[in-house]
């Protein structure tokens, strides 16, 4: 981990908390460029928009690729409150982001979910491993607040 990673993860968790308070699923993400500048923040919007693709990372990558040219995203890092799902990992890959740092793992998240809920039980590492360019993945990073934001939400 880099020294600045924790502060950006804490911000992603704050965004997850904000999404939850609004009635959306508790997920947040932050995109930071190679110079440490925050480019875009993303929150889950599934509950308020009804869009099945309204995940925090998918929303963030859509905004990032509309606002920035691919060469401006080189060297950027995406920070996620929870491990990106397969769909979001694809968006991250296609958007050219080659470093991902997350707090709560998808395996840990599954402990909160109803076992009958539809999920894609796949690590983002598995998705990125199939890509034609390497993507560095750091996580899970043990932060109690990453678990806390999900407590009592899914049941």
GROMACS .gro file of C-alpha atoms in nm, residues 46-121:
model
   76
   46UNK     CA    1  -2.941   0.157  -0.793
   47UNK     CA    2  -3.210   0.236  -0.539
   48UNK     CA    3  -3.281   0.591  -0.651
   49UNK     CA    4  -3.257   0.535  -1.028
   50UNK     CA    5  -3.358   0.171  -1.060
   51UNK     CA    6  -3.064   0.117  -1.297
   52UNK     CA    7  -2.912  -0.229  -1.253
   53UNK     CA    8  -2.575  -0.088  -1.365
   54UNK     CA    9  -2.584   0.195  -1.109
   55UNK     CA   10  -2.288   0.061  -0.913
   56UNK     CA   11  -2.045   0.316  -0.767
   57UNK     CA   12  -1.751   0.208  -0.982
   58UNK     CA   13  -1.956   0.183  -1.301
   59UNK     CA   14  -2.099   0.531  -1.241
   60UNK     CA   15  -1.751   0.664  -1.168
   61UNK     CA   16  -1.594   0.511  -1.478
   62UNK     CA   17  -1.874   0.641  -1.700
   63UNK     CA   18  -1.817   0.992  -1.568
   64UNK     CA   19  -1.437   0.962  -1.583
   65UNK     CA   20  -1.433   0.849  -1.946
   66UNK     CA   21  -1.672   1.129  -2.045
   67UNK     CA   22  -1.459   1.395  -1.874
   68UNK     CA   23  -1.103   1.276  -1.939
   69UNK     CA   24  -0.907   1.147  -2.236
   70UNK     CA   25  -0.748   0.801  -2.198
   71UNK     CA   26  -0.399   0.949  -2.166
   72UNK     CA   27  -0.519   1.159  -1.871
   73UNK     CA   28  -0.625   0.844  -1.685
   74UNK     CA   29  -0.290   0.668  -1.722
   75UNK     CA   30  -0.142   0.603  -1.380
   76UNK     CA   31  -0.470   0.664  -1.198
   77UNK     CA   32  -0.597   0.453  -0.908
   78UNK     CA   33  -0.955   0.359  -0.833
   79UNK     CA   34  -1.041   0.326  -0.464
   80UNK     CA   35  -1.351   0.126  -0.374
   81UNK     CA   36  -1.525   0.080  -0.040
   82UNK     CA   37  -1.591  -0.283  -0.142
   83UNK     CA   38  -1.425  -0.507  -0.398
   84UNK     CA   39  -1.555  -0.424  -0.747
   85UNK     CA   40  -1.793  -0.679  -0.898
   86UNK     CA   41  -1.727  -0.842  -1.236
   87UNK     CA   42  -1.927  -0.575  -1.423
   88UNK     CA   43  -1.742  -0.290  -1.253
   89UNK     CA   44  -1.405  -0.460  -1.300
   90UNK     CA   45  -1.482  -0.470  -1.672
   91UNK     CA   46  -1.566  -0.098  -1.673
   92UNK     CA   47  -1.245  -0.022  -1.484
   93UNK     CA   48  -1.041  -0.229  -1.729
   94UNK     CA   49  -1.202  -0.080  -2.041
   95UNK     CA   50  -1.157   0.269  -1.895
   96UNK     CA   51  -0.781   0.215  -1.875
   97UNK     CA   52  -0.739   0.226  -1.497
   98UNK     CA   53  -0.464  -0.018  -1.402
   99UNK     CA   54  -0.458   0.008  -1.022
  100UNK     CA   55  -0.746  -0.077  -0.787
  101UNK     CA   56  -0.746  -0.057  -0.407
  102UNK     CA   57  -1.046  -0.185  -0.210
  103UNK     CA   58  -1.142  -0.225   0.154
  104UNK     CA   59  -1.408  -0.495   0.204
  105UNK     CA   60  -1.370  -0.810  -0.006
  106UNK     CA   61  -1.658  -0.957  -0.204
  107UNK     CA   62  -1.625  -1.268   0.012
  108UNK     CA   63  -1.671  -1.059   0.328
  109UNK     CA   64  -1.964  -0.877   0.166
  110UNK     CA   65  -2.136  -1.211   0.099
  111UNK     CA   66  -2.162  -1.261   0.477
  112UNK     CA   67  -2.412  -0.974   0.485
  113UNK     CA   68  -2.619  -1.083   0.184
  114UNK     CA   69  -2.919  -1.314   0.169
  115UNK     CA   70  -2.778  -1.645   0.037
  116UNK     CA   71  -3.061  -1.663  -0.218
  117UNK     CA   72  -2.978  -1.317  -0.363
  118UNK     CA   73  -2.836  -1.331  -0.717
  119UNK     CA   74  -2.463  -1.259  -0.715
  120UNK     CA   75  -2.164  -1.313  -0.941
  121UNK     CA   76  -1.922  -1.478  -0.702
   0.00000   0.00000   0.00000
